[in-house]
Amino acid sequence: MKTLSFSLLFLFTTAIFAQDFDTYDENNDGVWDENEFAEINDEDYDLWDTDSDGLIDDDEFNETTFRTTDRDRDERINENEWNEGSERMYGDYTGTYDFDDFDTNRDDAIDNDEWNEGFADNDGWFDTYDRNRDGSLDNEEWNSGLFNDWDDDGDGFLDEEEYTVNESFYERDDYK
C-alpha cells in the first residue's frame, strides 16, 4: 500500500490539482516526472506552511494532514475517515498503529490532540520528507516527498491513474 501519498498530503490538495493532467505534461509523454509535478505542487506549499515562514514543520504537517483527513470537517476523525486516509496517505507510515491506537480516549473519534500525540510517537512519516534532517520541510523536500508518495508503482513517474487516485483524496479547496 503506497500513500500520501499530502499520497499528501500529504497531500494533498486544492483546485490546482483539479486541472487537466495533460496540461502539465510538458513533454507529452503521458506521465509526469518530478519536475512537472513540482510546477503545480509549488502553489500548494503555502497551504501547508500555515505560519508563512517558508518552511513546514512537523506541527504544520500534522495539523494539515489532520484537516485533510477530517472529510466532514467536524474536528474529529471517525474510523471511516481514518481508513480512507490510511489507504491514501499515511498507511505506510503508521506501522502497526491503527485507529484504536490513536483513539486513546475510546470515544470512536480521533481529535486533534490524539492525532498529534499519535504522530509524535511515530514521526517516520515526516522524517521521510525531511531528507536533510533539519526539522522542517522546504519546498523541494515537500515536492519530492509528495511525488514519491503519489508514485504508487515506484517507477519514478506519475501516470494519470496515480494522479487521479491521489488527487481525488486531496481535492479540497476548503481545508486551509
GROMACS .gro file of N, CA and C in nm:
model
  528
    1MET      N    1   0.084  -0.117   0.000
    1MET     CA    2   0.000   0.000   0.000
    1MET      C    3   0.089   0.124   0.000
    2LYS      N    4   0.075   0.205  -0.099
    2LYS     CA    5   0.152   0.329  -0.111
    2LYS      C    6   0.062   0.445  -0.075
    3THR      N    7   0.116   0.545  -0.010
    3THR     CA    8   0.031   0.650   0.043
    3THR      C    9   0.073   0.790   0.007
    4LEU      N   10   0.021   0.877   0.089
    4LEU     CA   11   0.025   1.021   0.091
    4LEU      C   12   0.011   1.076  -0.035
    5SER      N   13   0.012   1.033   0.067
    5SER     CA   14   0.061   0.997  -0.055
    5SER      C   15   0.053   1.118  -0.096
    6PHE      N   16  -0.041   1.416   0.131
    6PHE     CA   17  -0.028   1.511   0.118
    6PHE      C   18  -0.049   1.491   0.075
    7SER      N   19   0.108   1.038  -0.023
    7SER     CA   20  -0.001   1.021  -0.119
    7SER      C   21  -0.085   1.144  -0.125
    8LEU      N   22   0.008   1.394   0.078
    8LEU     CA   23  -0.005   1.445   0.069
    8LEU      C   24  -0.005   1.501   0.045
    9LEU      N   25  -0.140   1.484   0.173
    9LEU     CA   26  -0.052   1.518   0.152
    9LEU      C   27  -0.034   1.549   0.111
   10PHE      N   28  -0.003   1.460   0.269
   10PHE     CA   29   0.006   1.484   0.234
   10PHE      C   30  -0.120   1.570   0.161
   11LEU      N   31  -0.079   1.603   0.021
   11LEU     CA   32  -0.100   1.583   0.016
   11LEU      C   33  -0.111   1.624  -0.087
   12PHE      N   34  -0.271   1.685  -0.143
   12PHE     CA   35  -0.295   1.654  -0.091
   12PHE      C   36  -0.384   1.742  -0.143
   13THR      N   37  -0.479   1.829  -0.359
   13THR     CA   38  -0.484   1.919  -0.247
   13THR      C   39  -0.578   2.035  -0.272
   14THR      N   40  -0.565   2.107  -0.373
   14THR     CA   41  -0.652   2.222  -0.397
   14THR      C   42  -0.710   2.214  -0.538
   15ALA      N   43  -0.780   2.316  -0.574
   15ALA     CA   44  -0.840   2.320  -0.708
   15ALA      C   45  -0.732   2.319  -0.817
   16ILE      N   46  -0.609   2.354  -0.781
   16ILE     CA   47  -0.500   2.348  -0.878
   16ILE      C   48  -0.486   2.207  -0.932
   17PHE      N   49  -0.499   2.106  -0.846
   17PHE     CA   50  -0.486   1.969  -0.888
   17PHE      C   51  -0.605   1.921  -0.970
   18ALA      N   52  -0.712   1.998  -0.969
   18ALA     CA   53  -0.829   1.960  -1.046
   18ALA      C   54  -0.809   1.991  -1.195
   19GLN      N   55  -0.700   2.055  -1.229
   19GLN     CA   56  -0.672   2.086  -1.368
   19GLN      C   57  -0.650   1.958  -1.447
   20ASP      N   58  -0.661   1.967  -1.575
   20ASP     CA   59  -0.641   1.853  -1.664
   20ASP      C   60  -0.497   1.802  -1.657
   21PHE      N   61  -0.481   1.673  -1.640
   21PHE     CA   62  -0.349   1.610  -1.629
   21PHE      C   63  -0.260   1.649  -1.747
   22ASP      N   64  -0.313   1.646  -1.866
   22ASP     CA   65  -0.234   1.674  -1.986
   22ASP      C   66  -0.177   1.815  -1.989
   23THR      N   67  -0.244   1.908  -1.924
   23THR     CA   68  -0.198   2.047  -1.924
   23THR      C   69  -0.057   2.059  -1.867
   24TYR      N   70  -0.025   1.974  -1.769
   24TYR     CA   71   0.105   1.983  -1.703
   24TYR      C   72   0.206   1.880  -1.753
   25ASP      N   73   0.166   1.798  -1.848
   25ASP     CA   74   0.257   1.701  -1.908
   25ASP      C   75   0.333   1.772  -2.019
   26GLU      N   76   0.435   1.847  -1.980
   26GLU     CA   77   0.505   1.937  -2.071
   26GLU      C   78   0.563   1.869  -2.194
   27ASN      N   79   0.615   1.749  -2.178
   27ASN     CA   80   0.677   1.681  -2.291
   27ASN      C   81   0.582   1.581  -2.357
   28ASN      N   82   0.457   1.582  -2.317
   28ASN     CA   83   0.352   1.499  -2.378
   28ASN      C   84   0.388   1.351  -2.385
   29ASP      N   85   0.451   1.299  -2.279
   29ASP     CA   86   0.486   1.157  -2.278
   29ASP      C   87   0.386   1.072  -2.200
   30GLY      N   88   0.278   1.134  -2.153
   30GLY     CA   89   0.173   1.060  -2.084
   30GLY      C   90   0.197   1.039  -1.935
   31VAL      N   91   0.307   1.091  -1.883
   31VAL     CA   92   0.339   1.081  -1.740
   31VAL      C   93   0.402   1.212  -1.695
   32TRP      N   94   0.401   1.232  -1.566
   32TRP     CA   95   0.471   1.347  -1.508
   32TRP      C   96   0.598   1.298  -1.443
   33ASP      N   97   0.707   1.371  -1.465
   33ASP     CA   98   0.827   1.347  -1.386
   33ASP      C   99   0.820   1.439  -1.264
   34GLU      N  100   0.918   1.431  -1.179
   34GLU     CA  101   0.914   1.508  -1.055
   34GLU      C  102   0.913   1.659  -1.081
   35ASN      N  103   0.979   1.704  -1.187
   35ASN     CA  104   0.980   1.847  -1.219
   35ASN      C  105   0.843   1.896  -1.265
   36GLU      N  106   0.775   1.816  -1.346
   36GLU     CA  107   0.641   1.854  -1.391
   36GLU      C  108   0.545   1.860  -1.271
   37PHE      N  109   0.557   1.764  -1.183
   37PHE     CA  110   0.474   1.762  -1.063
   37PHE      C  111   0.502   1.885  -0.977
   38ALA      N  112   0.629   1.918  -0.959
   38ALA     CA  113   0.667   2.031  -0.873
   38ALA      C  114   0.610   2.163  -0.924
   39GLU      N  115   0.597   2.177  -1.055
   39GLU     CA  116   0.546   2.302  -1.110
   39GLU      C  117   0.406   2.333  -1.059
   40ILE      N  118   0.320   2.234  -1.050
   40ILE     CA  119   0.186   2.262  -0.999
   40ILE      C  120   0.180   2.252  -0.848
   41ASN      N  121   0.262   2.168  -0.790
   41ASN     CA  122   0.257   2.149  -0.645
   41ASN      C  123   0.317   2.268  -0.570
   42ASP      N  124   0.403   2.346  -0.634
   42ASP     CA  125   0.461   2.463  -0.568
   42ASP      C  126   0.352   2.556  -0.514
   43GLU      N  127   0.243   2.566  -0.587
   43GLU     CA  128   0.135   2.656  -0.545
   43GLU      C  129   0.065   2.604  -0.420
   44ASP      N  130   0.074   2.475  -0.393
   44ASP     CA  131   0.008   2.415  -0.278
   44ASP      C  132   0.090   2.428  -0.150
   45TYR      N  133   0.217   2.451  -0.162
   45TYR     CA  134   0.307   2.456  -0.047
   45TYR      C  135   0.258   2.556   0.058
   46ASP      N  136   0.210   2.670   0.014
   46ASP     CA  137   0.166   2.774   0.107
   46ASP      C  138   0.051   2.729   0.196
   47LEU      N  139  -0.033   2.637   0.149
   47LEU     CA  140  -0.142   2.586   0.231
   47LEU      C  141  -0.091   2.504   0.349
   48TRP      N  142   0.023   2.443   0.332
   48TRP     CA  143   0.082   2.361   0.438
   48TRP      C  144   0.170   2.445   0.529
   49ASP      N  145   0.230   2.548   0.476
   49ASP     CA  146   0.314   2.638   0.555
   49ASP      C  147   0.223   2.741   0.621
   50THR      N  148   0.153   2.698   0.724
   50THR     CA  149   0.046   2.779   0.782
   50THR      C  150   0.094   2.903   0.853
   51ASP      N  151   0.220   2.906   0.898
   51ASP     CA  152   0.271   3.028   0.961
   51ASP      C  153   0.348   3.116   0.864
   52SER      N  154   0.350   3.076   0.737
   52SER     CA  155   0.410   3.154   0.627
   52SER      C  156   0.556   3.191   0.651
   53ASP      N  157   0.631   3.101   0.715
   53ASP     CA  158   0.773   3.128   0.737
   53ASP      C  159   0.862   3.066   0.630
   54GLY      N  160   0.801   3.004   0.528
   54GLY     CA  161   0.878   2.944   0.421
   54GLY      C  162   0.919   2.800   0.445
   55LEU      N  163   0.877   2.743   0.559
   55LEU     CA  164   0.910   2.605   0.592
   55LEU      C  165   0.788   2.538   0.655
   56ILE      N  166   0.778   2.408   0.637
   56ILE     CA  167   0.673   2.330   0.701
   56ILE      C  168   0.739   2.249   0.813
   57ASP      N  169   0.697   2.274   0.937
   57ASP     CA  170   0.750   2.194   1.048
   57ASP      C  171   0.654   2.078   1.075
   58ASP      N  172   0.692   1.991   1.167
   58ASP     CA  173   0.609   1.873   1.191
   58ASP      C  174   0.471   1.909   1.247
   59ASP      N  175   0.460   2.018   1.322
   59ASP     CA  176   0.329   2.061   1.371
   59ASP      C  177   0.238   2.102   1.256
   60GLU      N  178   0.290   2.181   1.162
   60GLU     CA  179   0.211   2.221   1.046
   60GLU      C  180   0.174   2.100   0.961
   61PHE      N  181   0.268   2.010   0.944
   61PHE     CA  182   0.245   1.888   0.867
   61PHE      C  183   0.132   1.806   0.930
   62ASN      N  184   0.140   1.785   1.062
   62ASN     CA  185   0.037   1.707   1.130
   62ASN      C  186  -0.097   1.778   1.129
   63GLU      N  187  -0.097   1.908   1.150
   63GLU     CA  188  -0.222   1.983   1.151
   63GLU      C  189  -0.292   1.977   1.014
   64THR      N  190  -0.217   1.995   0.910
   64THR     CA  191  -0.278   1.995   0.777
   64THR      C  192  -0.323   1.856   0.737
   65THR      N  193  -0.248   1.753   0.772
   65THR     CA  194  -0.295   1.618   0.741
   65THR      C  195  -0.419   1.584   0.822
   66PHE      N  196  -0.428   1.635   0.945
   66PHE     CA  197  -0.549   1.614   1.024
   66PHE      C  198  -0.668   1.677   0.951
   67ARG      N  199  -0.654   1.803   0.909
   67ARG     CA  200  -0.765   1.871   0.840
   67ARG      C  201  -0.799   1.802   0.709
   68THR      N  202  -0.701   1.751   0.639
   68THR     CA  203  -0.727   1.680   0.513
   68THR      C  204  -0.802   1.551   0.539
   69THR      N  205  -0.768   1.481   0.645
   69THR     CA  206  -0.831   1.354   0.678
   69THR      C  207  -0.972   1.375   0.731
   70ASP      N  208  -0.997   1.485   0.797
   70ASP     CA  209  -1.127   1.516   0.855
   70ASP      C  210  -1.223   1.559   0.743
   71ARG      N  211  -1.271   1.463   0.667
   71ARG     CA  212  -1.350   1.490   0.547
   71ARG      C  213  -1.481   1.564   0.576
   72ASP      N  214  -1.543   1.538   0.690
   72ASP     CA  215  -1.671   1.604   0.718
   72ASP      C  216  -1.654   1.733   0.799
   73ARG      N  217  -1.530   1.771   0.825
   73ARG     CA  218  -1.495   1.899   0.887
   73ARG      C  219  -1.556   1.918   1.025
   74ASP      N  220  -1.568   1.808   1.101
   74ASP     CA  221  -1.626   1.819   1.235
   74ASP      C  222  -1.520   1.821   1.345
   75GLU      N  223  -1.392   1.837   1.306
   75GLU     CA  224  -1.281   1.844   1.401
   75GLU      C  225  -1.254   1.712   1.471
   76ARG      N  226  -1.305   1.603   1.414
   76ARG     CA  227  -1.284   1.470   1.467
   76ARG      C  228  -1.272   1.374   1.349
   77ILE      N  229  -1.185   1.277   1.362
   77ILE     CA  230  -1.168   1.178   1.255
   77ILE      C  231  -1.233   1.049   1.301
   78ASN      N  232  -1.337   1.009   1.227
   78ASN     CA  233  -1.403   0.882   1.260
   78ASN      C  234  -1.329   0.768   1.192
   79GLU      N  235  -1.370   0.646   1.219
   79GLU     CA  236  -1.296   0.531   1.167
   79GLU      C  237  -1.298   0.525   1.015
   80ASN      N  238  -1.409   0.564   0.951
   80ASN     CA  239  -1.414   0.565   0.805
   80ASN      C  240  -1.315   0.665   0.747
   81GLU      N  241  -1.308   0.785   0.807
   81GLU     CA  242  -1.211   0.884   0.761
   81GLU      C  243  -1.069   0.834   0.782
   82TRP      N  244  -1.045   0.771   0.897
   82TRP     CA  245  -0.913   0.713   0.924
   82TRP      C  246  -0.876   0.612   0.817
   83ASN      N  247  -0.969   0.521   0.787
   83ASN     CA  248  -0.940   0.417   0.688
   83ASN      C  249  -0.911   0.476   0.551
   84GLU      N  250  -0.988   0.576   0.510
   84GLU     CA  251  -0.963   0.641   0.381
   84GLU      C  252  -0.826   0.710   0.382
   85GLY      N  253  -0.795   0.782   0.488
   85GLY     CA  254  -0.665   0.847   0.498
   85GLY      C  255  -0.551   0.748   0.502
   86SER      N  256  -0.573   0.639   0.573
   86SER     CA  257  -0.471   0.535   0.580
   86SER      C  258  -0.444   0.474   0.443
   87GLU      N  259  -0.549   0.455   0.368
   87GLU     CA  260  -0.535   0.399   0.233
   87GLU      C  261  -0.461   0.495   0.140
   88ARG      N  262  -0.491   0.625   0.147
   88ARG     CA  263  -0.437   0.720   0.051
   88ARG      C  264  -0.320   0.801   0.102
   89MET      N  265  -0.299   0.809   0.233
   89MET     CA  266  -0.194   0.899   0.281
   89MET      C  267  -0.092   0.832   0.371
   90TYR      N  268  -0.130   0.792   0.486
   90TYR     CA  269  -0.033   0.764   0.591
   90TYR      C  270  -0.020   0.617   0.628
   91GLY      N  271  -0.089   0.530   0.560
   91GLY     CA  272  -0.086   0.388   0.596
   91GLY      C  273   0.053   0.327   0.599
   92ASP      N  274   0.139   0.367   0.507
   92ASP     CA  275   0.275   0.314   0.504
   92ASP      C  276   0.359   0.364   0.621
   93TYR      N  277   0.313   0.468   0.688
   93TYR     CA  278   0.392   0.532   0.792
   93TYR      C  279   0.344   0.503   0.933
   94THR      N  280   0.229   0.441   0.946
   94THR     CA  281   0.177   0.418   1.082
   94THR      C  282   0.218   0.282   1.136
   95GLY      N  283   0.280   0.200   1.055
   95GLY     CA  284   0.328   0.071   1.101
   95GLY      C  285   0.215  -0.012   1.160
   96THR      N  286   0.231  -0.051   1.283
   96THR     CA  287   0.129  -0.134   1.348
   96THR      C  288   0.020  -0.051   1.415
   97TYR      N  289   0.034   0.081   1.413
   97TYR     CA  290  -0.069   0.166   1.472
   97TYR      C  291  -0.195   0.162   1.387
   98ASP      N  292  -0.309   0.159   1.452
   98ASP     CA  293  -0.435   0.166   1.380
   98ASP      C  294  -0.526   0.267   1.450
   99PHE      N  295  -0.650   0.275   1.404
   99PHE     CA  296  -0.746   0.371   1.457
   99PHE      C  297  -0.753   0.364   1.609
  100ASP      N  298  -0.766   0.245   1.662
  100ASP     CA  299  -0.780   0.228   1.807
  100ASP      C  300  -0.658   0.277   1.885
  101ASP      N  301  -0.540   0.267   1.825
  101ASP     CA  302  -0.420   0.316   1.892
  101ASP      C  303  -0.420   0.468   1.903
  102PHE      N  304  -0.477   0.535   1.803
  102PHE     CA  305  -0.483   0.681   1.804
  102PHE      C  306  -0.601   0.731   1.889
  103ASP      N  307  -0.711   0.658   1.890
  103ASP     CA  308  -0.830   0.696   1.967
  103ASP      C  309  -0.809   0.655   2.113
  104THR      N  310  -0.724   0.728   2.181
  104THR     CA  311  -0.683   0.689   2.315
  104THR      C  312  -0.792   0.703   2.420
  105ASN      N  313  -0.890   0.792   2.398
  105ASN     CA  314  -0.997   0.807   2.496
  105ASN      C  315  -1.119   0.720   2.463
  106ARG      N  316  -1.108   0.642   2.357
  106ARG     CA  317  -1.209   0.543   2.318
  106ARG      C  318  -1.349   0.603   2.296
  107ASP      N  319  -1.354   0.721   2.233
  107ASP     CA  320  -1.483   0.782   2.204
  107ASP      C  321  -1.523   0.766   2.058
  108ASP      N  322  -1.457   0.673   1.987
  108ASP     CA  323  -1.485   0.643   1.847
  108ASP      C  324  -1.452   0.757   1.752
  109ALA      N  325  -1.361   0.843   1.793
  109ALA     CA  326  -1.314   0.951   1.708
  109ALA      C  327  -1.175   0.994   1.755
  110ILE      N  328  -1.096   1.044   1.662
  110ILE     CA  329  -0.964   1.095   1.693
  110ILE      C  330  -0.971   1.247   1.684
  111ASP      N  331  -0.945   1.313   1.795
  111ASP     CA  332  -0.942   1.459   1.790
  111ASP      C  333  -0.799   1.504   1.756
  112ASN      N  334  -0.782   1.634   1.744
  112ASN     CA  335  -0.653   1.687   1.702
  112ASN      C  336  -0.543   1.652   1.801
  113ASP      N  337  -0.573   1.656   1.930
  113ASP     CA  338  -0.470   1.623   2.029
  113ASP      C  339  -0.427   1.477   2.017
  114GLU      N  340  -0.524   1.386   2.000
  114GLU     CA  341  -0.490   1.244   1.985
  114GLU      C  342  -0.410   1.222   1.857
  115TRP      N  343  -0.449   1.290   1.751
  115TRP     CA  344  -0.377   1.281   1.623
  115TRP      C  345  -0.232   1.323   1.641
  116ASN      N  346  -0.212   1.440   1.701
  116ASN     CA  347  -0.075   1.491   1.719
  116ASN      C  348   0.006   1.401   1.810
  117GLU      N  349  -0.055   1.351   1.915
  117GLU     CA  350   0.015   1.260   2.005
  117GLU      C  351   0.054   1.132   1.933
  118GLY      N  352  -0.037   1.079   1.854
  118GLY     CA  353  -0.009   0.955   1.780
  118GLY      C  354   0.103   0.972   1.681
  119PHE      N  355   0.102   1.082   1.607
  119PHE     CA  356   0.209   1.103   1.510
  119PHE      C  357   0.338   1.151   1.575
  120ALA      N  358   0.331   1.211   1.693
  120ALA     CA  359   0.454   1.246   1.766
  120ALA      C  360   0.527   1.119   1.806
  121ASP      N  361   0.450   1.015   1.841
  121ASP     CA  362   0.511   0.887   1.877
  121ASP      C  363   0.564   0.813   1.756
  122ASN      N  364   0.516   0.850   1.638
  122ASN     CA  365   0.554   0.782   1.515
  122ASN      C  366   0.581   0.889   1.409
  123ASP      N  367   0.696   0.954   1.416
  123ASP     CA  368   0.725   1.064   1.325
  123ASP      C  369   0.797   1.018   1.198
  124GLY      N  370   0.792   0.891   1.168
  124GLY     CA  371   0.857   0.840   1.048
  124GLY      C  372   0.804   0.901   0.920
  125TRP      N  373   0.677   0.938   0.921
  125TRP     CA  374   0.616   0.997   0.801
  125TRP      C  375   0.683   1.130   0.769
  126PHE      N  376   0.686   1.220   0.866
  126PHE     CA  377   0.750   1.350   0.847
  126PHE      C  378   0.898   1.332   0.813
  127ASP      N  379   0.962   1.239   0.882
  127ASP     CA  380   1.106   1.218   0.861
  127ASP      C  381   1.140   1.171   0.719
  128THR      N  382   1.050   1.098   0.655
  128THR     CA  383   1.079   1.056   0.517
  128THR      C  384   1.082   1.175   0.422
  129TYR      N  385   1.011   1.280   0.456
  129TYR     CA  386   1.014   1.402   0.375
  129TYR      C  387   1.135   1.489   0.410
  130ASP      N  388   1.168   1.494   0.539
  130ASP     CA  389   1.275   1.581   0.589
  130ASP      C  390   1.411   1.516   0.562
  131ARG      N  391   1.453   1.521   0.439
  131ARG     CA  392   1.575   1.449   0.398
  131ARG      C  393   1.702   1.505   0.459
  132ASN      N  394   1.706   1.635   0.485
  132ASN     CA  395   1.828   1.690   0.544
  132ASN      C  396   1.823   1.692   0.697
  133ARG      N  397   1.716   1.638   0.754
  133ARG     CA  398   1.700   1.620   0.899
  133ARG      C  399   1.715   1.748   0.979
  134ASP      N  400   1.665   1.859   0.924
  134ASP     CA  401   1.673   1.986   0.997
  134ASP      C  402   1.544   2.020   1.071
  135GLY      N  403   1.446   1.930   1.069
  135GLY     CA  404   1.322   1.953   1.143
  135GLY      C  405   1.217   2.033   1.070
  136SER      N  406   1.240   2.061   0.944
  136SER     CA  407   1.141   2.134   0.864
  136SER      C  408   1.154   2.092   0.718
  137LEU      N  409   1.048   2.119   0.644
  137LEU     CA  410   1.046   2.085   0.502
  137LEU      C  411   1.051   2.212   0.420
  138ASP      N  412   1.151   2.222   0.333
  138ASP     CA  413   1.148   2.330   0.237
  138ASP      C  414   1.064   2.283   0.118
  139ASN      N  415   1.042   2.371   0.024
  139ASN     CA  416   0.954   2.339  -0.089
  139ASN      C  417   1.005   2.220  -0.169
  140GLU      N  418   1.135   2.210  -0.187
  140GLU     CA  419   1.191   2.098  -0.263
  140GLU      C  420   1.168   1.964  -0.192
  141GLU      N  421   1.191   1.961  -0.061
  141GLU     CA  422   1.166   1.838   0.016
  141GLU      C  423   1.018   1.801   0.011
  142TRP      N  424   0.934   1.901   0.025
  142TRP     CA  425   0.789   1.879   0.021
  142TRP      C  426   0.748   1.816  -0.113
  143ASN      N  427   0.791   1.878  -0.223
  143ASN     CA  428   0.756   1.827  -0.356
  143ASN      C  429   0.807   1.686  -0.378
  144SER      N  430   0.931   1.662  -0.341
  144SER     CA  431   0.992   1.531  -0.360
  144SER      C  432   0.920   1.424  -0.277
  145GLY      N  433   0.893   1.455  -0.151
  145GLY     CA  434   0.825   1.359  -0.065
  145GLY      C  435   0.685   1.325  -0.115
  146LEU      N  436   0.612   1.427  -0.153
  146LEU     CA  437   0.476   1.404  -0.201
  146LEU      C  438   0.477   1.328  -0.334
  147PHE      N  439   0.569   1.366  -0.423
  147PHE     CA  440   0.580   1.295  -0.551
  147PHE      C  441   0.606   1.146  -0.526
  148ASN      N  442   0.699   1.116  -0.440
  148ASN     CA  443   0.731   0.976  -0.412
  148ASN      C  444   0.614   0.902  -0.350
  149ASP      N  445   0.537   0.969  -0.266
  149ASP     CA  446   0.419   0.906  -0.210
  149ASP      C  447   0.312   0.880  -0.315
  150TRP      N  448   0.295   0.972  -0.406
  150TRP     CA  449   0.192   0.955  -0.510
  150TRP      C  450   0.235   0.855  -0.617
  151ASP      N  451   0.363   0.832  -0.632
  151ASP     CA  452   0.415   0.736  -0.731
  151ASP      C  453   0.390   0.594  -0.679
  152ASP      N  454   0.267   0.549  -0.690
  152ASP     CA  455   0.225   0.422  -0.631
  152ASP      C  456   0.305   0.302  -0.678
  153ASP      N  457   0.346   0.301  -0.803
  153ASP     CA  458   0.420   0.185  -0.854
  153ASP      C  459   0.572   0.202  -0.845
  154GLY      N  460   0.617   0.318  -0.796
  154GLY     CA  461   0.759   0.339  -0.772
  154GLY      C  462   0.846   0.347  -0.896
  155ASP      N  463   0.786   0.384  -1.011
  155ASP     CA  464   0.864   0.388  -1.135
  155ASP      C  465   0.929   0.523  -1.162
  156GLY      N  466   0.912   0.619  -1.072
  156GLY     CA  467   0.973   0.750  -1.091
  156GLY      C  468   0.890   0.845  -1.174
  157PHE      N  469   0.766   0.807  -1.207
  157PHE     CA  470   0.675   0.890  -1.284
  157PHE      C  471   0.535   0.879  -1.226
  158LEU      N  472   0.454   0.983  -1.248
  158LEU     CA  473   0.313   0.974  -1.216
  158LEU      C  474   0.235   0.961  -1.345
  159ASP      N  475   0.161   0.851  -1.357
  159ASP     CA  476   0.071   0.841  -1.471
  159ASP      C  477  -0.063   0.901  -1.431
  160GLU      N  478  -0.153   0.909  -1.526
  160GLU     CA  479  -0.280   0.976  -1.499
  160GLU      C  480  -0.362   0.903  -1.393
  161GLU      N  481  -0.352   0.771  -1.388
  161GLU     CA  482  -0.425   0.697  -1.286
  161GLU      C  483  -0.373   0.728  -1.145
  162GLU      N  484  -0.241   0.729  -1.129
  162GLU     CA  485  -0.184   0.763  -0.999
  162GLU      C  486  -0.225   0.904  -0.958
  163TYR      N  487  -0.218   0.994  -1.053
  163TYR     CA  488  -0.258   1.133  -1.027
  163TYR      C  489  -0.404   1.139  -0.984
  164THR      N  490  -0.491   1.074  -1.059
  164THR     CA  491  -0.635   1.082  -1.034
  164THR      C  492  -0.672   1.024  -0.898
  165VAL      N  493  -0.617   0.908  -0.865
  165VAL     CA  494  -0.648   0.844  -0.737
  165VAL      C  495  -0.603   0.932  -0.622
  166ASN      N  496  -0.483   0.985  -0.629
  166ASN     CA  497  -0.431   1.067  -0.520
  166ASN      C  498  -0.494   1.205  -0.517
  167GLU      N  499  -0.512   1.264  -0.631
  167GLU     CA  500  -0.571   1.398  -0.639
  167GLU      C  501  -0.712   1.398  -0.583
  168SER      N  502  -0.786   1.290  -0.606
  168SER     CA  503  -0.925   1.288  -0.558
  168SER      C  504  -0.931   1.292  -0.406
  169PHE      N  505  -0.831   1.238  -0.339
  169PHE     CA  506  -0.829   1.245  -0.194
  169PHE      C  507  -0.798   1.387  -0.147
  170TYR      N  508  -0.709   1.454  -0.217
  170TYR     CA  509  -0.665   1.586  -0.175
  170TYR      C  510  -0.745   1.700  -0.233
  171GLU      N  511  -0.834   1.673  -0.323
  171GLU     CA  512  -0.907   1.780  -0.389
  171GLU      C  513  -1.000   1.848  -0.289
  172ARG      N  514  -0.945   1.945  -0.221
  172ARG     CA  515  -1.020   2.018  -0.119
  172ARG      C  516  -0.978   2.164  -0.126
  173ASP      N  517  -1.064   2.251  -0.160
  173ASP     CA  518  -1.026   2.391  -0.157
  173ASP      C  519  -1.065   2.456  -0.025
  174ASP      N  520  -1.116   2.374   0.068
  174ASP     CA  521  -1.161   2.431   0.195
  174ASP      C  522  -1.084   2.376   0.315
  175TYR      N  523  -0.971   2.312   0.293
  175TYR     CA  524  -0.901   2.254   0.408
  175TYR      C  525  -0.799   2.349   0.468
  176LYS      N  526  -0.786   2.467   0.412
  176LYS     CA  527  -0.688   2.559   0.470
  176LYS      C  528  -0.743   2.634   0.588
   0.00000   0.00000   0.00000
